[in-house]
Structure formats: C-alpha cells, structure tokens
mmCIF file of C-alpha atoms and ligand atoms in Angstrom:
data_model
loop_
_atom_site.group_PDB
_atom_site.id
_atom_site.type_symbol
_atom_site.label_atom_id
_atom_site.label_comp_id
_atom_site.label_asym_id
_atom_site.label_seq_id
_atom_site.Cartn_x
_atom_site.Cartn_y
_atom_site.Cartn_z
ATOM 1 C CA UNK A 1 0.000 0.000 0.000
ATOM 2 C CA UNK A 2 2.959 2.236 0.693
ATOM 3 C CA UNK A 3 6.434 2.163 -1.242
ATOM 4 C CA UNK A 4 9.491 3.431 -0.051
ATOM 5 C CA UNK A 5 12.435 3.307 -2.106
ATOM 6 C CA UNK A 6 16.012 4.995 -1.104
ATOM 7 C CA UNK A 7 13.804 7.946 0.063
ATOM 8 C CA UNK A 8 16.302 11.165 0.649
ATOM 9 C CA UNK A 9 15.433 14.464 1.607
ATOM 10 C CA UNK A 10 18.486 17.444 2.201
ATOM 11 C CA UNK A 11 17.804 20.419 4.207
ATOM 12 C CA UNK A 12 21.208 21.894 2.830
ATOM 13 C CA UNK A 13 24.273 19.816 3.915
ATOM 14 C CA UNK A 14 22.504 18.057 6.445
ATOM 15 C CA UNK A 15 20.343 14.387 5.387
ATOM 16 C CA UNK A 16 17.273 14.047 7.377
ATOM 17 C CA UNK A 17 16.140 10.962 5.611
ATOM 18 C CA UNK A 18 18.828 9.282 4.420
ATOM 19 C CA UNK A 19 18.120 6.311 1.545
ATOM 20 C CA UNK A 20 14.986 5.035 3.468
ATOM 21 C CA UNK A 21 12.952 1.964 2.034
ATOM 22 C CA UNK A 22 10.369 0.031 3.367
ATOM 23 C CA UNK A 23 6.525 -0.622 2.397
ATOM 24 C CA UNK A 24 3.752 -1.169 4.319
ATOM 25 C CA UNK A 25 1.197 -3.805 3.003
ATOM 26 C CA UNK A 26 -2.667 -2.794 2.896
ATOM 27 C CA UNK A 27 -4.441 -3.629 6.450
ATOM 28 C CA UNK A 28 -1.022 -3.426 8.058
ATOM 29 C CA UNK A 29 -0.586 -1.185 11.409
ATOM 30 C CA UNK A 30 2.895 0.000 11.844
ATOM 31 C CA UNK A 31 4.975 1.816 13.588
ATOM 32 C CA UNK A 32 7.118 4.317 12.720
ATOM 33 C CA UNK A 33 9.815 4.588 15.750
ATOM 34 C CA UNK A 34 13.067 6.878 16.356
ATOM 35 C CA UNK A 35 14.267 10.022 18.236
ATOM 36 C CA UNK A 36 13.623 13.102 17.692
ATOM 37 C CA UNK A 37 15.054 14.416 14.902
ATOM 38 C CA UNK A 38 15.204 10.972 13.199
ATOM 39 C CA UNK A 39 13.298 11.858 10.217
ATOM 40 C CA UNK A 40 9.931 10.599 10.725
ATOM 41 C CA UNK A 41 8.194 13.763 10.115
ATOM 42 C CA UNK A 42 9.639 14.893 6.945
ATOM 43 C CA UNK A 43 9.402 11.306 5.596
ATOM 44 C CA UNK A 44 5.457 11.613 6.157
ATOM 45 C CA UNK A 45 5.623 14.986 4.510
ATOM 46 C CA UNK A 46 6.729 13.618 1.737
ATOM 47 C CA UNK A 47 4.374 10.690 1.732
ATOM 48 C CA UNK A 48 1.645 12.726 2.216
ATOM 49 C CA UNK A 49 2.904 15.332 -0.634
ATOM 50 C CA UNK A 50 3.515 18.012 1.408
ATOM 51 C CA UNK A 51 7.248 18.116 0.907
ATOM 52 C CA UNK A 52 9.324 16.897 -2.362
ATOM 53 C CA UNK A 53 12.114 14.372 -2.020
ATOM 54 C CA UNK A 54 15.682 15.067 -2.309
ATOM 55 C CA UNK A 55 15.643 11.545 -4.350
ATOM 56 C CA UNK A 56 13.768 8.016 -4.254
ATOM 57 C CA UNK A 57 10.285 7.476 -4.318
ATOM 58 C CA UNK A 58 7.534 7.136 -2.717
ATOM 59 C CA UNK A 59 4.000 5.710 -3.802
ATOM 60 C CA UNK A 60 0.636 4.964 -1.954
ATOM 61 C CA UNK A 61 -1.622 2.893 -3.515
ATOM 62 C CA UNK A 62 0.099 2.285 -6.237
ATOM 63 C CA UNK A 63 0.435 7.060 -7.282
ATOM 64 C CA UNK A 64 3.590 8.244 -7.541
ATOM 65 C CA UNK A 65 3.613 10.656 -4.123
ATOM 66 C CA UNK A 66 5.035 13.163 -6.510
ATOM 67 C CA UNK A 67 3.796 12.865 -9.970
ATOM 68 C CA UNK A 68 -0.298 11.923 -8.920
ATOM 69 C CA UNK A 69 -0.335 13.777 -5.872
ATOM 70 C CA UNK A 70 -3.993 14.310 -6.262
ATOM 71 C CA UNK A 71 -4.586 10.841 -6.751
ATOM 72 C CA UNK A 72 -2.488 9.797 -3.069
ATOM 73 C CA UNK A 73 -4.046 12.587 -1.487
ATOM 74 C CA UNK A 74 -7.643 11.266 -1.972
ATOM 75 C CA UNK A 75 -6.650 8.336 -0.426
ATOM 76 C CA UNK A 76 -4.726 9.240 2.255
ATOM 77 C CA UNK A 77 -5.894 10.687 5.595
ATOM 78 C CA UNK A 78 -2.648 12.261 7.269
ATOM 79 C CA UNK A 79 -2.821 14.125 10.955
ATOM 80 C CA UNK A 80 0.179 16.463 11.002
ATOM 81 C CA UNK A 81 2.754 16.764 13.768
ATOM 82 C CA UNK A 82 1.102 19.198 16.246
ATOM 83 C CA UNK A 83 -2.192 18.333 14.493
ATOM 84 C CA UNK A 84 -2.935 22.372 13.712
ATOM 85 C CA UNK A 85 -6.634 23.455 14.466
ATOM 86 C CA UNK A 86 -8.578 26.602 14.151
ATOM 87 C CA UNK A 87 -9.396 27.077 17.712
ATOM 88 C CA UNK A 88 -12.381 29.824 16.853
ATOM 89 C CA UNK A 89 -14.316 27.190 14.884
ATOM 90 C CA UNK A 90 -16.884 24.690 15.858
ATOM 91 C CA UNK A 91 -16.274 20.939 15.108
ATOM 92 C CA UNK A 92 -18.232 20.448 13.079
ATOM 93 C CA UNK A 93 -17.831 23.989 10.868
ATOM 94 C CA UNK A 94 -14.306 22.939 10.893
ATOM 95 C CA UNK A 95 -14.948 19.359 9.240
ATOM 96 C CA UNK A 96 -17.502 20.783 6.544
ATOM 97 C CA UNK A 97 -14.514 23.575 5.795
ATOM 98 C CA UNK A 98 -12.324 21.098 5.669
ATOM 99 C CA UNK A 99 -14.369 18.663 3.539
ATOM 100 C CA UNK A 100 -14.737 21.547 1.473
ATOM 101 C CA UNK A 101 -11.005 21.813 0.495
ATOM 102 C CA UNK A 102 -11.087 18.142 0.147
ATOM 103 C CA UNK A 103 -13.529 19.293 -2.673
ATOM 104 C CA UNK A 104 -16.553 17.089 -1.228
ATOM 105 C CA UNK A 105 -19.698 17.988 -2.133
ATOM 106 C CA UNK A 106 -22.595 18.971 0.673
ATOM 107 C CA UNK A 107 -24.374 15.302 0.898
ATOM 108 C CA UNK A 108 -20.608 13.657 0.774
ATOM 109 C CA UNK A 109 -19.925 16.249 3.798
ATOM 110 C CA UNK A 110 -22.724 15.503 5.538
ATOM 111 C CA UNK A 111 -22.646 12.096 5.302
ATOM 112 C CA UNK A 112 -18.545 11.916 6.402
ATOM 113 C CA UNK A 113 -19.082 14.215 9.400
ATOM 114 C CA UNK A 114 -21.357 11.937 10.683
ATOM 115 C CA UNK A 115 -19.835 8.855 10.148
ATOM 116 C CA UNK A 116 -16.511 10.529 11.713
ATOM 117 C CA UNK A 117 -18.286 12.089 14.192
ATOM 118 C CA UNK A 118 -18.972 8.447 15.658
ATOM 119 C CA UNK A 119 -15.743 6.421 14.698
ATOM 120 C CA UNK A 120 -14.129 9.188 16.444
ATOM 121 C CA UNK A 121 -16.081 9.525 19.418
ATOM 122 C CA UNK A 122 -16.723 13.233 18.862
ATOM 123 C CA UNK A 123 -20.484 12.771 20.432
ATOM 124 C CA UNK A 124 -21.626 15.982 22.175
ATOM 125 C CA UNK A 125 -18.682 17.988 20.934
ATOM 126 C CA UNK A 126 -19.209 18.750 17.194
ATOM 127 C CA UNK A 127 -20.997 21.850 18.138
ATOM 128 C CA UNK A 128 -18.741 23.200 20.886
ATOM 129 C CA UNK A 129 -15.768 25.818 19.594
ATOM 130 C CA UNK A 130 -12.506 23.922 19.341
ATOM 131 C CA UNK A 131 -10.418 26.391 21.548
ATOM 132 C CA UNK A 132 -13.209 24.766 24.434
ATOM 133 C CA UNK A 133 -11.407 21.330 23.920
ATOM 134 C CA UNK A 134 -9.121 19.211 25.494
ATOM 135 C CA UNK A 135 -6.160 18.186 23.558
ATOM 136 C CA UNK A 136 -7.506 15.006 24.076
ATOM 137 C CA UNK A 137 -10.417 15.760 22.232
ATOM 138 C CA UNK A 138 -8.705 18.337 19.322
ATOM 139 C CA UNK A 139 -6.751 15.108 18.702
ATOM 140 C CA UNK A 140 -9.812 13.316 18.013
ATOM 141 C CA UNK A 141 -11.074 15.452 16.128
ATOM 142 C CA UNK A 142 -8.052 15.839 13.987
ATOM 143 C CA UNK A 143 -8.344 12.216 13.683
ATOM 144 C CA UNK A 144 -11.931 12.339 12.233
ATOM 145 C CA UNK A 145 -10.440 15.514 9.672
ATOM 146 C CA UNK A 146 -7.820 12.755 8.358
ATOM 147 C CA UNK A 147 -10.441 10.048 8.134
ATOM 148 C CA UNK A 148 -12.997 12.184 6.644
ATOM 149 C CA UNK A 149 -12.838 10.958 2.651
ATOM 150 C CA UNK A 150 -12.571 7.753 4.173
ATOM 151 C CA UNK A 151 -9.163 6.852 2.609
ATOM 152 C CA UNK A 152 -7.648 4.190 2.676
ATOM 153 C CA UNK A 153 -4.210 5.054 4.323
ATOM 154 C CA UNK A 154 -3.873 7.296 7.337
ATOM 155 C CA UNK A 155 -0.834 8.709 8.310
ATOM 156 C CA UNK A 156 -0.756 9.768 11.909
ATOM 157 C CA UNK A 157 2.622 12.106 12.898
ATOM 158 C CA UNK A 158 2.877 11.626 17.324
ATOM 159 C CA UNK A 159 -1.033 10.928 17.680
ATOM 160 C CA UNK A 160 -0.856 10.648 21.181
ATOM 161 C CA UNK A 161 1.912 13.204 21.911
ATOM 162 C CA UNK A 162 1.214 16.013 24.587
ATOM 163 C CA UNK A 163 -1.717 13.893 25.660
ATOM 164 C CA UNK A 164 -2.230 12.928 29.718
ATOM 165 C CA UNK A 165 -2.478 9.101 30.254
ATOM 166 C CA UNK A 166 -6.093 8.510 29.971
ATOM 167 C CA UNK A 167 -6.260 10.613 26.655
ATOM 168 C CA UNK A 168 -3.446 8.600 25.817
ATOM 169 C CA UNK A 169 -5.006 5.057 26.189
ATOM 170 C CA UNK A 170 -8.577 6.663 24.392
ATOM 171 C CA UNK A 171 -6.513 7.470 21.277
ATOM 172 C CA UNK A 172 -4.322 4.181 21.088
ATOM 173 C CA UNK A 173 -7.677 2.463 21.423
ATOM 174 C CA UNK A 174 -8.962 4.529 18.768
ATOM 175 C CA UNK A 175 -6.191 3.706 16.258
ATOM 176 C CA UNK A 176 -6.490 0.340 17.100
ATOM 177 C CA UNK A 177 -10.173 0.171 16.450
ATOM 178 C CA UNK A 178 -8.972 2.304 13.031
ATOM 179 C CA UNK A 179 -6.738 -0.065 11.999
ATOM 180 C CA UNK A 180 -9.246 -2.692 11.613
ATOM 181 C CA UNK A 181 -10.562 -0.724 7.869
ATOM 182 C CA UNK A 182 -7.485 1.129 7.186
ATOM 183 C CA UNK A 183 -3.802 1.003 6.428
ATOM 184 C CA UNK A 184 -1.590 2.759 9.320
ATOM 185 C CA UNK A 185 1.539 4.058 9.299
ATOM 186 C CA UNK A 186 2.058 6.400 12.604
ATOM 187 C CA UNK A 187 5.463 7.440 14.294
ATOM 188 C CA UNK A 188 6.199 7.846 17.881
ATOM 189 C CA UNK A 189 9.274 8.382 20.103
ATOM 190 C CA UNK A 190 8.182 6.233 22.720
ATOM 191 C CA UNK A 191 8.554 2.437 22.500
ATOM 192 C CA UNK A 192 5.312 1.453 24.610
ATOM 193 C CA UNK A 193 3.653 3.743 22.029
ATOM 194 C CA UNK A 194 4.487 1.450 19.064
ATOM 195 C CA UNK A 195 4.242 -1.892 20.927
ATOM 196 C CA UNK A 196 0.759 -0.940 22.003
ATOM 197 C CA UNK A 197 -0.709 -0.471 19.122
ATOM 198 C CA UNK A 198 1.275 -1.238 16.050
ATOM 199 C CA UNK A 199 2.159 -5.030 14.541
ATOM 200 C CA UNK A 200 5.321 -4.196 13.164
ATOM 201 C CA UNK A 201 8.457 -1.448 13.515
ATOM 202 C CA UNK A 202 10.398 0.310 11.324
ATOM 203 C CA UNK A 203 13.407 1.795 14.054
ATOM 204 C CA UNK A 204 14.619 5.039 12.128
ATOM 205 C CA UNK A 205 17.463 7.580 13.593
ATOM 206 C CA UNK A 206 19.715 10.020 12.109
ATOM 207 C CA UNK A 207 17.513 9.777 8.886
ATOM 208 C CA UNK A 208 18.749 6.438 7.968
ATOM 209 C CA UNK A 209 16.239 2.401 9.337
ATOM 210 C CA UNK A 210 17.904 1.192 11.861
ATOM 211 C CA UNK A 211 15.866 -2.496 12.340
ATOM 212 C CA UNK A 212 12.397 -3.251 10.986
ATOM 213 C CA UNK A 213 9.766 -6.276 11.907
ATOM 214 C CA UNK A 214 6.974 -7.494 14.417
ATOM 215 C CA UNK A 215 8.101 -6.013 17.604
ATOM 216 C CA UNK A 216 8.895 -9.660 19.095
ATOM 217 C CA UNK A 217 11.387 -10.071 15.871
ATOM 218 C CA UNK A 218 12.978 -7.182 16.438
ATOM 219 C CA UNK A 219 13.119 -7.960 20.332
ATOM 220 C CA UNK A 220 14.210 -11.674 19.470
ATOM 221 C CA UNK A 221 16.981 -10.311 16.642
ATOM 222 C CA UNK A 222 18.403 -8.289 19.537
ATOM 223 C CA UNK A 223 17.944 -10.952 22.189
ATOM 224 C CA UNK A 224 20.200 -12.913 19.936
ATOM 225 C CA UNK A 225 23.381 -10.618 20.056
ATOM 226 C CA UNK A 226 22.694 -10.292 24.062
ATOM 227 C CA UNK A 227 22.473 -12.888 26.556
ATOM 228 C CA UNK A 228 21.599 -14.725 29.439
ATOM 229 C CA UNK A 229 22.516 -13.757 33.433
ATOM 230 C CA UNK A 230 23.460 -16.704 35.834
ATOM 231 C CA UNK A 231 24.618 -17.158 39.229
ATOM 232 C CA UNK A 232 25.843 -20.699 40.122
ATOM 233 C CA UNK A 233 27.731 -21.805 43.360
ATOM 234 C CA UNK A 234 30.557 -24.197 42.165
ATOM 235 C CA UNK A 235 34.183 -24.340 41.703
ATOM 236 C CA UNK A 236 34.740 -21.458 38.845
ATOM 237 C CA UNK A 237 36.676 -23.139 36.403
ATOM 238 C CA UNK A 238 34.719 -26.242 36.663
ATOM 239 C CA UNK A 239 31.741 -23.999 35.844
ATOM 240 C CA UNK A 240 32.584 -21.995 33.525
ATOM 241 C CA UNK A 241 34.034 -25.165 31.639
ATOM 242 C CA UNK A 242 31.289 -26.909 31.694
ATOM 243 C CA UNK A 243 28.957 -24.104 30.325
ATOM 244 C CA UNK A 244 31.208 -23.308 27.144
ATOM 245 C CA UNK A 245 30.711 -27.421 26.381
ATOM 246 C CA UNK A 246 27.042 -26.798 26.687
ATOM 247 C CA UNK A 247 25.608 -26.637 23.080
ATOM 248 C CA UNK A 248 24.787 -23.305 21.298
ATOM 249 C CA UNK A 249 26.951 -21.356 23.469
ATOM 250 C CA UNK A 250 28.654 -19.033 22.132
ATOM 251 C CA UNK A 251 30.845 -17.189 25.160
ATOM 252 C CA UNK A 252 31.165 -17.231 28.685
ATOM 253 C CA UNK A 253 32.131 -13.983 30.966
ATOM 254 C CA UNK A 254 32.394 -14.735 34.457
ATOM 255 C CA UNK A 255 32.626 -12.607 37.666
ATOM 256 C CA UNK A 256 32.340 -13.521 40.917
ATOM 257 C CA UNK A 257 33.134 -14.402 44.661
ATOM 258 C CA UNK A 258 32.754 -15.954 47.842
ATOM 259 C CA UNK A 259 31.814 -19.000 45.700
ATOM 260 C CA UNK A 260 29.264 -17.503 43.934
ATOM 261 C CA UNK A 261 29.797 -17.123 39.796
ATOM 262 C CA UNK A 262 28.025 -14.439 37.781
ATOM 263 C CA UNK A 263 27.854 -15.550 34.330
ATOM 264 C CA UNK A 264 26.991 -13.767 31.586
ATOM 265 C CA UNK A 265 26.455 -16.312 28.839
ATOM 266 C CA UNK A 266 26.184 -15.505 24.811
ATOM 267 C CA UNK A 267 24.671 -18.022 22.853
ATOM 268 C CA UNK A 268 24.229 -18.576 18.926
ATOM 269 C CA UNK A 269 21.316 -16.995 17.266
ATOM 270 C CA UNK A 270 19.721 -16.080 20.439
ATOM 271 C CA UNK A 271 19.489 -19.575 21.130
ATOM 272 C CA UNK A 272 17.547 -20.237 24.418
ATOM 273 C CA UNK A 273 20.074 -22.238 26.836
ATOM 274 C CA UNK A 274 17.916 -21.820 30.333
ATOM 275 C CA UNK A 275 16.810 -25.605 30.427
ATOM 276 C CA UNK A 276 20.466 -27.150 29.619
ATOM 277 C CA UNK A 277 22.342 -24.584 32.082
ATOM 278 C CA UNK A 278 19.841 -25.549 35.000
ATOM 279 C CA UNK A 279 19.867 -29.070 33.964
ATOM 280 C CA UNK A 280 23.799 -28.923 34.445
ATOM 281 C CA UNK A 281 23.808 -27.494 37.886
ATOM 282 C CA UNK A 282 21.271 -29.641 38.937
ATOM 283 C CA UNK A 283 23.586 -32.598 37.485
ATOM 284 C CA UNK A 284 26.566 -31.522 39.193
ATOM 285 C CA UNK A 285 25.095 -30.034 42.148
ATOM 286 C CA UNK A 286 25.616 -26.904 42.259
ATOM 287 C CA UNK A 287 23.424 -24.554 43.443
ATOM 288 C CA UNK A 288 21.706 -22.633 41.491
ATOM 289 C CA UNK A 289 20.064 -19.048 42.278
ATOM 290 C CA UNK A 290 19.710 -16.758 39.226
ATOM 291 C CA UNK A 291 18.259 -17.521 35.874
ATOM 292 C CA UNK A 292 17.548 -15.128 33.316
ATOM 293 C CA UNK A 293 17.452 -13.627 29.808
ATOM 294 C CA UNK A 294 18.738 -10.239 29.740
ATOM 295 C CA UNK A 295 15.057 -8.510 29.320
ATOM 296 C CA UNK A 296 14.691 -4.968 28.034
ATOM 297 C CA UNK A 297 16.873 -5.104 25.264
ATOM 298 C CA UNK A 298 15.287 -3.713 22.554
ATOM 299 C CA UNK A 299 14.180 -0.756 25.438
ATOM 300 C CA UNK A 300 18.147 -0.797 25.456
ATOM 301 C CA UNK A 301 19.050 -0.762 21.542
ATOM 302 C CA UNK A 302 16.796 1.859 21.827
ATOM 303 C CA UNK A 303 18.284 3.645 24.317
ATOM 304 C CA UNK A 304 21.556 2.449 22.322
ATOM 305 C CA UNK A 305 20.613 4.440 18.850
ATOM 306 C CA UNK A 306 18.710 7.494 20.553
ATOM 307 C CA UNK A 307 22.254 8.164 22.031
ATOM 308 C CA UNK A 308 24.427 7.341 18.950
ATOM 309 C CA UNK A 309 22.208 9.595 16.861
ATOM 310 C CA UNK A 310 22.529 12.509 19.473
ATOM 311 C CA UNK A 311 26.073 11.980 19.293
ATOM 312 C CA UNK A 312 26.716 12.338 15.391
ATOM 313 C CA UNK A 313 24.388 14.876 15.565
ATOM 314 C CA UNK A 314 26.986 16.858 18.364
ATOM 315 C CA UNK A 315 29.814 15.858 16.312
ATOM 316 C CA UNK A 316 28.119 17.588 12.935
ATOM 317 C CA UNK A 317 27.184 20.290 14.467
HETATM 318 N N1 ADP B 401 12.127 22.505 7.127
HETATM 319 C C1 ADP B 401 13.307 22.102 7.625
HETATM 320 N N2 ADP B 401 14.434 22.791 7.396
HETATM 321 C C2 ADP B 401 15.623 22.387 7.865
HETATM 322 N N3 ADP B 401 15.814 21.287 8.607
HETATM 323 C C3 ADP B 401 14.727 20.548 8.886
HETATM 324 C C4 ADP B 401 13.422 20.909 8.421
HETATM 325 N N4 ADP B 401 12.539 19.972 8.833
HETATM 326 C C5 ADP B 401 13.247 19.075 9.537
HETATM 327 N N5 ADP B 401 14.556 19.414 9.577
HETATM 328 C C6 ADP B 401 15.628 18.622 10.216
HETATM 329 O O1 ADP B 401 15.568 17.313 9.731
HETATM 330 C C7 ADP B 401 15.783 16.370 10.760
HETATM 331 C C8 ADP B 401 14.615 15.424 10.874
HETATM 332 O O2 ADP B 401 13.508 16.141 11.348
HETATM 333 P P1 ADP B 401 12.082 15.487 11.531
HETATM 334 O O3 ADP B 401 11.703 14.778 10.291
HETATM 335 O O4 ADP B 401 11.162 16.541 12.004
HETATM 336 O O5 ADP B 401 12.360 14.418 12.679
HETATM 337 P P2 ADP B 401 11.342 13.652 13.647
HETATM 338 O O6 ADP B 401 9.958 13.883 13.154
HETATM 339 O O7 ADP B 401 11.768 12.240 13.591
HETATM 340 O O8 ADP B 401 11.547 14.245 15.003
HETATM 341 C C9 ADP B 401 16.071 17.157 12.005
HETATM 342 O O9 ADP B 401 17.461 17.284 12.167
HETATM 343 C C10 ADP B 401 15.435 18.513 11.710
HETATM 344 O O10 ADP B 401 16.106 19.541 12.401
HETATM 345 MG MG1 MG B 402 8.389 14.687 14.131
#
C-alpha cells in the first residue's frame, strides 16, 4: 500500500532521511519509531505530498507521491505533527470547511461528518468551539479531519503526543479500532507507544532504518546478540568449563566471589540455553540461584541508537 524506495530528503548539507525503504502492506498497522530528529516527520511529509524528495520514491496505492499527488491525497488521511486546528471554529464547521477543500460535495460532507463524528467519538462535541477542547479531544477530532474521505491510508505524525495518560489510552484504542478498515503508518518516540498499538516497527534515527519487523522479531533479533545472566555456586573453572561445552553457546564472561559465579552467557542466534544450564547445575550439584534472559533489550538498543544519533548529531554540528 505504501512504497518506499532509497527515500532522501536534504535540508542543505545536512540528510534528514537518508536512503529510506520500506513498504507497508494494505491492512497493516505500523509503527514508525526513532528520536527526535530521526526523520519521521519529513518522511510523512513527503508521503503525504507536502514536501518533495531530495531523491527516491515514494508511492501509496500504487500514485507516484510526486507525480499523482492528487490521486495519493484522496486516499490518504494524514494528521500532522502538532495536528494544527482553528481554535475559533466549531467541530463540526471545521470538518464541513475542511471537507470543502477536500472538494466534497454537501451530501458527501454531511454524510462523512457523521460517520466521523462516531468512529471518532466526537459525540456531544461537534458543536462546541474547538479552543473549548481538550487536547484530548482536538486530537480526536483531527483524527476524524484525516479520516474524513474515508481513505484508505492514514498517516498519523505523534497521535498521542502532549496527551495525559487517559487521553493517551482513548486514542491508542482509537487507532487500534482504526486499523481494523485502514492502512496505518504512525510514528512515535516512545517504544510502549508502538508496541501498544502497532504489529510491526520500522526503528529510524539520524535519517537512515535502523531495524524493521513485528516487535517480538525485532526484540528476538536483539535478544540474539545479548544474553543470558546466571549465578551458580561451584568451583569457577569447573563452571565456567562446563557451560562453554554446553551446546549453542557461544561465550562465557564470568565474575564472581565468595563462591558464587556471575555468568553472563552468549549463545548462537539467540538460542535459548535456560533448560540445559539448570539441567547442568542440577547434574553436578551446584546450586543454582539466578536464571535469566537479559530482558529490556530492545528498550536498550533503543536507548543504544537514541544516544548514537545525538552523538553524530553533536559531532556535525
Ligand atoms: N524545514 C526544515 N528545514 C531544515 N531542517 C529541517 C526541516 N525539517 C526538519 N529538519 C531537520 O531534519 C531532521 C529530521 O527532522 P524530523 O523529520 O522533524 O524528525 P522527527 O519527526 O523524527 O523528530 C532534524 O534534524 C530537523 O532539524
Ligand atoms: Mg516529528
């Protein structure tokens, strides 16, 4: 549904996207996840034809983002970073303006504003001014402006950004409930954000895809190059001996005293070797009192690549 191919876009010397690809397959949720400053905005703008490309391309549906910009526009439904509102306006004045633009005719209008009106939970609200709302609700209702031709393909920049917690779970239910008619690609800067709602991740910082998959893949993929945290009571050499032997491990670091060994153990391909290293402590018997797989990793990798890109971004500037 959307194609991504070595996307760039130059603000002067400086790449903000930086040869991006990826697609996103129709009825697909995903997740659009970096830093600030990674890129995810401007890569929407130019999805959603607000911006040109520096080079690549981009198509939704099929359109060429640049060439049939008319055509991607009608069927996609983008909410803008800081999802811009005219506070003086009523609701529902504000969707029949902006159906208007869209170049809807009166029954279409009608017709969309209600239907939004109740995917979006706008109930009692379409009448009141905007200013009057919470941001909350001005995100909803910038959610029923993008899903107002009913396209196919919404784009949502930081939905749930500047929102308080219960605003925030409203809107990721929202976009779930969304996702079940329509193609999503949204960014965030916050993991939770994407694991909550989205089936897959495209990791982007300093304008260049860091990892992309299902959020378990990418969690498993990084699982793989990280390891597993023991503490055995045994003779250390004898341990440590006998847990290199053990199959699928990779390396063994060890620290440890008064009998007690901390071992930090890598093994291939993220290979899972809990059962076999309790199974060899029970054998020997030694005892055993710590057994676990390094959790939070991809929290970490992200962590990780938030703090490489502010770094090259130091060094540039
Ligand atoms: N209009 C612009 N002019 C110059 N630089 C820009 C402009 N828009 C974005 N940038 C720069 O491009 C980079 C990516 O920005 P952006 O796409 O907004 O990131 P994100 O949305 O991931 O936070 C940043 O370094 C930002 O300063
Ligand atoms: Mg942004």
């Amino acid at each position: 549904m959307i194609a991504v191919r070595n996307l760039t876009k130059a603000f002067g010397a400086h790449l903000a996207v930086d040869n991006v690809s990826f697609t996103v397959q129709e009825g697909e949720i995903v997740g659009f996840l970096g830093p600030n400053g990674a890129g995810k905005s401007t890569t929407m703008r130019i999805l959603t034809g607000f911006m040109p490309a520096t080079g690549g391309t981009a198509s939704v549906a099929g359109f060429d983002v640049f060439s049939q910009s008319i055509e991607v526009r009608r069927r996609i439904g983008y909410l803008p970073e800081g999802n811009p509102l005219y506070p003086e306006m009523r609701v529902r004045e504000y969707l029949n303006f902006r159906g208007k633009l869209r170049g809807m005719g009166r029954p279409e209008r009608a017709k969309g504003i209600e239907s939004v009106a109740k995917r979006c939970w706008l109930g009692e609200f379409i009448d009141r001014p905007i200013g009057q709302l919470s941001k909350g609700m001005k995100q909803r209702v910038g959610l029923a402006d993008a899903l107002l031709h009913d396209p196919d393909v919404l784009i949502l920049d930081e939905p749930t950004i500047g929102l308080d917690p219960t605003q925030i779970r409203e809107t990721r239910r929202l976009i779930s409930d969304l996702a079940k008619r329509h193609t999503i690609l949204l960014s965030s800067h916050i993991l939770p954000e994407v694991e909550a709602v989205c089936q897959r991740t495209i990791i982007i910082a300093g304008g260049k895809i860091r990892a992309s998959g299902s959020i378990s893949e990418v969690r498993d993929r990084i699982k793989g190059s990280s390891g597993l945290i023991a503490e055995i009571r045994g003779p250390q050499d004898q341990v440590t001996a006998a847990i290199r032997q053990l199959g699928g491990v990779q390396k063994v670091d060890v620290s440890g005293a008064d009998g007690w060994n901390r071992l930090r153990i890598t093994s291939h391909e993220g290979k899972d070797v809990r059962e076999e290293v309790a199974a060899l402590a029970a054998k020997s018997g030694w005892a055993l009192r710590e057994l676990r797989l390094e959790v939070g990793s991809l929290e970490e990798f992200f962590v990780q690549i938030t703090a490489q890109a502010a770094a090259t971004k130091t060094a540039a500037a």
